[in-house]
Amino acid sequence: MAIQVRFLDLKAQYDSMKEEIDAGIRDVINSSAFAGGPFVERFEEEWAEYCGTRYSVGVGSGTDALWLGLLALGVGEGDEVITVPNTFVATVEAILRTGATPVFVDMDKVHYTMDPRLLENAITSNTRVILPVHMFGQMADMDPIMETARSHGLRVLEDACQAHGATYQGKRAGSVGDAAAFSFYPGKNLGAYGEAGAVTTNNEEIAKKIKMLRNHGQTKKYYHELVGWNSRMDGIQAAVLSAKLRHLDDWNEARRRHASEYGVLLDGLGALQVPGERNSCRHVYHLYVISSENRDGIAGYLRDNAVETGIHYPISVTKQKAYCAFAEQGTRTPIATDSAALMLSLPMYAELSTAQIERVVHLIRKGLSH
Ligand SMILES: *Cc1c(COP(=O)(O)O)cnc(C)c1O
């Protein structure tokens, strides 16, 4: 029988560490620490230490981390936030939820992240925050982004939802901007068993504000200083994340090995582009995304041969029905807009075997000459 290749296999990961996970969940149930509490505090400390930041505040999801992060940076009605259109829709939702307006700049063609050369032209007197997305596991080009932000008195929020453990010149994702948003959605490089997220920062004031905002704007129970929300992290999610964090570096290394295997095997196939790694940066391959004019042909051929793939994302945000107000902006970000028809995400997770990778590439070669 032909080798099947799933796009993602969370069960294989669970099987590799079942005892640790089960024990962690049992501890939470035995101490009835379900919403916030000691398991969340422990994970927050571990995550801040891992990222190299002073603070990490657990919240309900990556989407909430982005939204509360923007609020804590003072973003609101009348402000503009500069970001990229080639992202998961949550980045843009979070901006709109604060009452601010998204302003899109294009991505760079090789790394799929914000092109910093386009920032100057996008800045107006209303710009408040720059929101780069560390797309597919590779950090955006943070030096020029931070430099431009500082020279205009702007703050930077990193969307690090796909970049757990990635580095930029030795600095971990989440530690470079004024604050960063992480998602622990199950399929991310560090994934919970449900919804969870976090904001990291070195700024005490921002950390304090997020802690209030995620818990009904209170510092003390039933004393509400701000209009907040309920976005606490679950104890069970925190326990799962603490257990998994011990394996994150190994998993990311396995992803990097798989990426280089794909890279070697796909080399020389002129009809497609493999992901480009920025110098002195550690890409953690949340997704392994190739780009080809014959994307749909390749995807169809793989599907017919029991290999799952994904498309991230099939329609650029500026072309989505709910975001038609930004359609005109989409015409000014042609690289991102057009990339939606070219990109294909290949199977990528730590437990993938060399035989599976060879099978995927063999089928891509056959599919291309089909
Ligand atoms: C996953 C993701 C989010 C949203 O995170 P959730 O935890 O699903 O709310 C935001 N931005 C990017 C780039 C993501 O990949």
Short mmCIF file of C-alpha atoms and ligand atoms in Angstrom, two decimals:
data_model
loop_
_atom_site.label_atom_id
_atom_site.label_comp_id
_atom_site.label_asym_id
_atom_site.label_seq_id
_atom_site.Cartn_x
_atom_site.Cartn_y
_atom_site.Cartn_z
CA MET A 1 0.00 0.00 0.00
CA ALA A 2 1.23 3.50 -0.80
CA ILE A 3 2.54 5.63 2.05
CA GLN A 4 -0.08 8.03 3.36
CA VAL A 5 1.04 11.42 4.61
CA ARG A 6 -1.16 13.48 6.87
CA PHE A 7 -0.78 17.26 6.81
CA LEU A 8 -0.47 17.29 10.60
CA ASP A 9 -0.53 14.45 13.14
CA LEU A 10 -1.26 15.63 16.69
CA LYS A 11 -2.01 12.09 17.83
CA ALA A 12 1.56 10.98 17.04
CA GLN A 13 2.85 13.80 19.26
CA TYR A 14 0.50 12.83 22.10
CA ASP A 15 1.57 9.17 21.86
CA SER A 16 5.21 10.25 22.25
CA MET A 17 4.55 11.94 25.64
CA LYS A 18 1.23 10.60 26.88
CA GLU A 19 2.35 10.11 30.52
CA GLU A 20 3.58 13.71 30.94
CA ILE A 21 0.42 15.18 29.46
CA ASP A 22 -1.95 12.96 31.43
CA ALA A 23 -0.14 13.67 34.69
CA GLY A 24 -0.25 17.43 34.05
CA ILE A 25 -3.99 17.40 33.36
CA ARG A 26 -4.64 15.21 36.42
CA ASP A 27 -2.75 17.70 38.65
CA VAL A 28 -4.98 20.55 37.48
CA ILE A 29 -8.16 18.59 38.12
CA ASN A 30 -6.94 17.48 41.56
CA SER A 31 -6.26 21.08 42.55
CA SER A 32 -9.39 22.53 40.88
CA ALA A 33 -7.26 25.30 39.32
CA PHE A 34 -9.24 25.62 36.13
CA ALA A 35 -9.38 29.32 35.20
CA GLY A 36 -6.11 31.16 35.69
CA GLY A 37 -4.32 30.09 38.89
CA PRO A 38 -0.99 28.43 39.75
CA PHE A 39 -0.58 26.30 36.60
CA VAL A 40 -1.08 29.37 34.44
CA GLU A 41 1.38 31.36 36.56
CA ARG A 42 3.97 28.60 36.25
CA PHE A 43 3.61 28.44 32.48
CA GLU A 44 3.78 32.24 32.23
CA GLU A 45 7.13 32.21 34.03
CA GLU A 46 8.46 29.38 31.87
CA TRP A 47 7.30 31.04 28.67
CA ALA A 48 8.81 34.42 29.57
CA GLU A 49 12.10 32.71 30.39
CA TYR A 50 12.03 30.76 27.14
CA CYS A 51 11.33 33.87 25.06
CA GLY A 52 13.85 35.97 26.97
CA THR A 53 11.32 38.54 28.16
CA ARG A 54 10.56 39.86 31.63
CA TYR A 55 6.83 39.12 31.36
CA SER A 56 4.43 36.72 29.73
CA VAL A 57 0.69 36.97 30.33
CA GLY A 58 -1.54 34.02 29.41
CA VAL A 59 -4.80 34.80 27.61
CA GLY A 60 -7.63 32.91 25.92
CA SER A 61 -6.29 32.78 22.34
CA GLY A 62 -3.83 34.31 19.90
CA THR A 63 -6.59 36.51 18.56
CA ASP A 64 -7.17 37.89 22.07
CA ALA A 65 -3.41 38.31 22.56
CA LEU A 66 -3.31 40.52 19.46
CA TRP A 67 -6.39 42.50 20.46
CA LEU A 68 -5.41 43.01 24.11
CA GLY A 69 -1.82 43.72 23.04
CA LEU A 70 -2.99 46.52 20.76
CA LEU A 71 -5.25 47.93 23.51
CA ALA A 72 -2.36 47.88 25.99
CA LEU A 73 -0.23 49.78 23.47
CA GLY A 74 -2.90 52.47 23.45
CA VAL A 75 -4.43 51.73 20.04
CA GLY A 76 -8.02 52.88 19.53
CA GLU A 77 -10.48 54.77 17.36
CA GLY A 78 -8.86 56.98 14.72
CA ASP A 79 -5.49 55.23 14.89
CA GLU A 80 -3.81 53.35 12.09
CA VAL A 81 -1.92 50.08 12.47
CA ILE A 82 0.44 48.99 9.69
CA THR A 83 0.51 45.26 8.90
CA VAL A 84 0.64 42.81 5.96
CA PRO A 85 -2.33 41.33 4.07
CA ASN A 86 -0.78 37.84 3.78
CA THR A 87 -1.67 36.72 7.27
CA PHE A 88 -4.34 34.79 9.10
CA VAL A 89 -7.41 37.01 9.33
CA ALA A 90 -7.09 37.36 13.13
CA THR A 91 -4.30 39.94 12.74
CA VAL A 92 -6.71 42.24 10.92
CA GLU A 93 -9.71 41.39 13.12
CA ALA A 94 -7.76 42.44 16.20
CA ILE A 95 -6.89 45.82 14.68
CA LEU A 96 -10.53 46.46 13.70
CA ARG A 97 -11.81 45.37 17.15
CA THR A 98 -9.85 48.22 18.76
CA GLY A 99 -11.58 50.71 16.44
CA ALA A 100 -8.35 51.36 14.51
CA THR A 101 -7.83 51.04 10.74
CA PRO A 102 -5.43 48.52 9.17
CA VAL A 103 -2.96 49.89 6.62
CA PHE A 104 -1.36 47.19 4.50
CA VAL A 105 2.18 47.04 3.16
CA ASP A 106 3.36 44.26 0.86
CA MET A 107 5.48 41.25 1.80
CA ASP A 108 8.92 40.46 0.43
CA LYS A 109 8.82 37.75 -2.19
CA VAL A 110 11.54 35.50 -0.74
CA HIS A 111 10.70 35.42 2.98
CA TYR A 112 6.94 36.12 2.87
CA THR A 113 7.28 38.75 5.62
CA MET A 114 6.71 42.53 5.77
CA ASP A 115 8.93 44.47 3.35
CA PRO A 116 10.45 47.17 5.62
CA ARG A 117 11.31 49.39 2.66
CA LEU A 118 7.61 50.09 2.19
CA LEU A 119 7.00 51.32 5.74
CA GLU A 120 8.05 54.98 5.38
CA ASN A 121 5.41 55.59 2.71
CA ALA A 122 2.67 53.97 4.77
CA ILE A 123 3.23 56.07 7.91
CA THR A 124 0.82 58.97 8.52
CA SER A 125 0.13 61.24 11.48
CA ASN A 126 -2.45 58.64 12.63
CA THR A 127 -0.07 55.67 12.67
CA ARG A 128 0.31 54.24 16.14
CA VAL A 129 1.69 50.72 15.86
CA ILE A 130 3.53 48.55 13.33
CA LEU A 131 2.38 44.92 13.44
CA PRO A 132 4.76 42.61 11.55
CA VAL A 133 3.78 38.93 11.26
CA HIS A 134 6.47 36.24 11.65
CA MET A 135 5.01 34.30 8.78
CA PHE A 136 5.20 30.49 8.58
CA GLY A 137 7.81 30.37 11.37
CA GLN A 138 10.32 32.96 10.18
CA MET A 139 10.69 36.29 11.93
CA ALA A 140 10.08 39.47 9.97
CA ASP A 141 13.11 41.67 9.23
CA MET A 142 12.99 43.28 12.67
CA ASP A 143 16.07 45.59 12.62
CA PRO A 144 14.81 47.96 9.91
CA ILE A 145 11.23 47.64 11.23
CA MET A 146 12.30 48.68 14.76
CA GLU A 147 14.51 51.43 13.37
CA THR A 148 11.68 52.93 11.33
CA ALA A 149 9.27 52.62 14.26
CA ARG A 150 11.67 54.33 16.67
CA SER A 151 12.45 57.17 14.27
CA HIS A 152 8.70 57.93 14.11
CA GLY A 153 7.90 57.32 17.77
CA LEU A 154 5.79 54.25 16.93
CA ARG A 155 5.42 51.05 18.91
CA VAL A 156 5.76 47.53 17.52
CA LEU A 157 3.58 44.50 18.27
CA GLU A 158 4.94 41.21 16.88
CA ASP A 159 2.42 38.68 15.61
CA ALA A 160 4.47 35.68 16.77
CA CYS A 161 1.56 33.21 16.52
CA GLN A 162 3.49 31.03 14.03
CA ALA A 163 7.00 31.52 15.39
CA HIS A 164 7.48 29.84 18.80
CA GLY A 165 11.23 29.57 19.29
CA ALA A 166 12.25 31.33 16.07
CA THR A 167 15.16 33.76 16.40
CA TYR A 168 16.37 36.93 14.67
CA GLN A 169 20.09 37.53 15.19
CA GLY A 170 19.97 35.48 18.36
CA LYS A 171 16.85 37.14 19.77
CA ARG A 172 13.77 35.00 20.28
CA ALA A 173 10.43 35.80 18.67
CA GLY A 174 8.41 37.76 21.19
CA SER A 175 11.40 39.63 22.65
CA VAL A 176 12.14 42.22 19.97
CA GLY A 177 9.07 44.46 19.74
CA ASP A 178 7.36 46.41 22.53
CA ALA A 179 5.10 43.39 22.96
CA ALA A 180 4.25 40.20 21.08
CA ALA A 181 1.20 37.99 20.62
CA PHE A 182 1.44 34.19 20.68
CA SER A 183 -1.21 31.60 19.86
CA PHE A 184 -1.18 28.12 21.36
CA TYR A 185 -3.90 26.84 19.05
CA PRO A 186 -3.46 23.02 18.87
CA GLY A 187 -1.78 22.98 15.46
CA LYS A 188 0.88 25.61 16.28
CA ASN A 189 4.51 24.61 17.01
CA LEU A 190 3.62 24.82 20.71
CA GLY A 191 -0.05 23.88 20.89
CA ALA A 192 -2.53 23.49 23.74
CA TYR A 193 -5.40 20.98 23.89
CA GLY A 194 -7.90 23.74 23.20
CA GLU A 195 -7.62 27.51 22.84
CA ALA A 196 -4.86 29.57 24.48
CA GLY A 197 -2.55 32.51 23.83
CA ALA A 198 -0.06 34.83 25.52
CA VAL A 199 1.39 38.31 25.34
CA THR A 200 5.12 38.70 26.03
CA THR A 201 6.80 42.01 26.84
CA ASN A 202 9.69 43.59 28.75
CA ASN A 203 7.47 46.52 29.73
CA GLU A 204 5.95 46.27 33.20
CA GLU A 205 3.13 48.68 32.42
CA ILE A 206 2.03 46.73 29.35
CA ALA A 207 2.13 43.45 31.31
CA LYS A 208 0.04 44.92 34.11
CA LYS A 209 -2.51 46.29 31.66
CA ILE A 210 -2.90 42.93 29.89
CA LYS A 211 -3.34 41.20 33.25
CA MET A 212 -6.20 43.58 34.05
CA LEU A 213 -7.78 43.51 30.59
CA ARG A 214 -7.88 39.68 30.45
CA ASN A 215 -9.66 39.54 33.81
CA HIS A 216 -12.56 42.05 33.61
CA GLY A 217 -10.33 45.07 34.17
CA GLN A 218 -9.79 44.18 37.81
CA THR A 219 -6.65 44.21 39.97
CA LYS A 220 -8.60 42.91 42.96
CA LYS A 221 -11.68 40.69 42.74
CA TYR A 222 -14.80 42.80 42.00
CA TYR A 223 -12.86 46.11 41.83
CA HIS A 224 -12.89 47.12 38.15
CA GLU A 225 -10.49 49.85 37.09
CA LEU A 226 -10.79 49.27 33.36
CA VAL A 227 -13.47 47.92 31.04
CA GLY A 228 -11.90 44.55 30.40
CA TRP A 229 -12.95 41.14 29.14
CA ASN A 230 -12.79 37.50 30.15
CA SER A 231 -9.74 36.10 28.42
CA ARG A 232 -7.99 34.06 31.11
CA MET A 233 -5.92 31.04 30.16
CA ASP A 234 -7.28 27.64 31.35
CA GLY A 235 -5.26 25.73 33.94
CA ILE A 236 -5.47 22.56 31.86
CA GLN A 237 -4.07 24.34 28.82
CA ALA A 238 -1.23 25.77 30.92
CA ALA A 239 -0.32 22.29 32.25
CA VAL A 240 -0.30 20.84 28.71
CA LEU A 241 1.85 23.75 27.51
CA SER A 242 4.34 23.37 30.39
CA ALA A 243 4.75 19.68 29.55
CA LYS A 244 5.14 20.36 25.83
CA LEU A 245 7.51 23.32 26.25
CA ARG A 246 10.22 20.88 27.40
CA HIS A 247 10.14 19.36 23.90
CA LEU A 248 9.72 22.51 21.81
CA ASP A 249 13.40 22.92 20.87
CA ASP A 250 13.67 19.27 19.80
CA TRP A 251 10.49 19.52 17.75
CA ASN A 252 11.67 22.73 16.09
CA GLU A 253 15.02 21.09 15.28
CA ALA A 254 13.16 18.15 13.71
CA ARG A 255 11.09 20.59 11.64
CA ARG A 256 14.29 22.30 10.48
CA ARG A 257 15.79 18.94 9.48
CA HIS A 258 12.65 18.07 7.52
CA ALA A 259 12.77 21.47 5.82
CA SER A 260 16.34 20.93 4.73
CA GLU A 261 15.47 17.43 3.45
CA TYR A 262 12.62 18.92 1.43
CA GLY A 263 14.98 21.66 0.22
CA VAL A 264 17.64 19.22 -1.00
CA LEU A 265 15.14 16.92 -2.69
CA LEU A 266 13.19 19.75 -4.35
CA ASP A 267 16.36 21.50 -5.53
CA GLY A 268 16.57 22.08 -9.24
CA LEU A 269 12.86 21.85 -9.88
CA GLY A 270 12.65 25.14 -11.76
CA ALA A 271 8.88 25.20 -11.66
CA LEU A 272 8.67 25.93 -7.96
CA GLN A 273 10.14 28.14 -5.27
CA VAL A 274 11.16 26.74 -1.89
CA PRO A 275 11.09 28.89 1.28
CA GLY A 276 13.97 31.34 1.71
CA GLU A 277 15.77 31.53 5.06
CA ARG A 278 17.01 34.89 6.23
CA ASN A 279 20.69 34.98 7.28
CA SER A 280 21.42 34.68 11.02
CA CYS A 281 17.79 33.77 11.71
CA ARG A 282 16.30 30.51 12.90
CA HIS A 283 13.20 29.59 10.91
CA VAL A 284 11.02 27.12 12.85
CA TYR A 285 8.87 26.00 9.91
CA HIS A 286 5.43 26.18 11.41
CA LEU A 287 4.55 25.65 7.77
CA TYR A 288 6.72 24.55 4.85
CA VAL A 289 5.35 26.61 1.99
CA ILE A 290 6.34 26.23 -1.65
CA SER A 291 5.19 28.47 -4.44
CA SER A 292 4.30 27.35 -7.97
CA GLU A 293 2.24 28.47 -10.98
CA ASN A 294 1.01 24.88 -11.07
CA ARG A 295 -0.06 24.86 -7.39
CA ASP A 296 -3.51 23.40 -7.97
CA GLY A 297 -2.16 20.67 -10.24
CA ILE A 298 0.43 19.61 -7.66
CA ALA A 299 -2.08 19.71 -4.79
CA GLY A 300 -4.60 17.64 -6.76
CA TYR A 301 -2.00 15.03 -7.70
CA LEU A 302 -0.82 14.74 -4.09
CA ARG A 303 -4.39 14.43 -2.83
CA ASP A 304 -5.10 11.64 -5.34
CA ASN A 305 -2.06 9.85 -3.92
CA ALA A 306 -2.97 10.09 -0.23
CA VAL A 307 -0.82 13.11 0.64
CA GLU A 308 -2.56 15.98 2.40
CA THR A 309 -1.51 19.58 1.82
CA GLY A 310 -2.83 22.98 2.95
CA ILE A 311 -3.17 26.46 1.49
CA HIS A 312 -2.26 29.40 3.73
CA TYR A 313 -4.24 31.31 2.74
CA PRO A 314 -6.43 30.74 -0.33
CA ILE A 315 -7.80 34.30 -0.43
CA SER A 316 -5.85 37.40 0.59
CA VAL A 317 -7.52 39.32 3.44
CA THR A 318 -8.13 42.32 1.17
CA LYS A 319 -10.16 40.09 -1.18
CA GLN A 320 -12.37 38.58 1.54
CA LYS A 321 -16.05 39.53 1.54
CA ALA A 322 -15.97 40.93 5.08
CA TYR A 323 -12.97 43.10 4.22
CA CYS A 324 -14.17 44.57 0.92
CA ALA A 325 -13.54 48.04 2.39
CA PHE A 326 -9.83 47.25 1.93
CA ALA A 327 -10.06 45.90 -1.64
CA GLU A 328 -8.39 49.01 -3.04
CA GLN A 329 -5.47 48.56 -0.65
CA GLY A 330 -5.12 45.01 -1.99
CA THR A 331 -4.24 46.38 -5.42
CA ARG A 332 -1.29 48.16 -3.79
CA THR A 333 0.08 44.93 -2.29
CA PRO A 334 0.33 42.82 -5.46
CA ILE A 335 2.96 40.34 -4.23
CA ALA A 336 0.86 39.30 -1.25
CA THR A 337 -2.41 39.34 -3.21
CA ASP A 338 -1.05 37.23 -6.09
CA SER A 339 0.78 34.80 -3.80
CA ALA A 340 -2.57 33.39 -2.64
CA ALA A 341 -2.87 31.53 -5.96
CA LEU A 342 0.68 30.11 -5.84
CA MET A 343 1.36 28.91 -2.32
CA LEU A 344 1.12 25.32 -1.13
CA SER A 345 1.90 24.08 2.39
CA LEU A 346 3.47 20.61 2.47
CA PRO A 347 3.13 18.19 5.42
CA MET A 348 5.29 19.45 8.31
CA TYR A 349 5.56 18.22 11.90
CA ALA A 350 8.31 16.74 14.06
CA GLU A 351 7.15 13.12 13.71
CA LEU A 352 7.32 13.12 9.89
CA SER A 353 9.67 10.42 8.56
CA THR A 354 12.29 10.68 5.82
CA ALA A 355 10.36 8.05 3.84
CA GLN A 356 7.27 10.26 3.99
CA ILE A 357 9.21 13.33 2.85
CA GLU A 358 10.75 11.36 -0.03
CA ARG A 359 7.28 10.17 -1.00
CA VAL A 360 5.90 13.74 -1.03
CA VAL A 361 8.76 15.01 -3.21
CA HIS A 362 8.57 12.02 -5.56
CA LEU A 363 4.89 12.80 -6.12
CA ILE A 364 5.57 16.51 -6.64
CA ARG A 365 8.11 15.65 -9.36
CA LYS A 366 5.63 13.30 -11.04
CA GLY A 367 2.80 15.79 -10.55
CA LEU A 368 4.76 18.57 -12.24
CA SER A 369 5.33 16.49 -15.38
CA HIS A 370 1.76 15.27 -15.38
C1 LIG B 1 -3.07 31.26 14.63
C2 LIG B 1 -2.83 32.69 14.31
C3 LIG B 1 -3.52 33.72 14.96
C4 LIG B 1 -4.68 33.49 15.87
O1 LIG B 1 -4.47 32.67 16.93
P1 LIG B 1 -5.74 31.90 17.64
O2 LIG B 1 -5.11 31.30 18.83
O3 LIG B 1 -6.24 30.91 16.66
O4 LIG B 1 -6.74 32.93 17.99
C5 LIG B 1 -3.16 35.03 14.67
N1 LIG B 1 -2.19 35.31 13.77
C6 LIG B 1 -1.54 34.35 13.10
C7 LIG B 1 -0.49 34.74 12.11
C8 LIG B 1 -1.84 33.01 13.32
O5 LIG B 1 -1.21 32.06 12.62
#
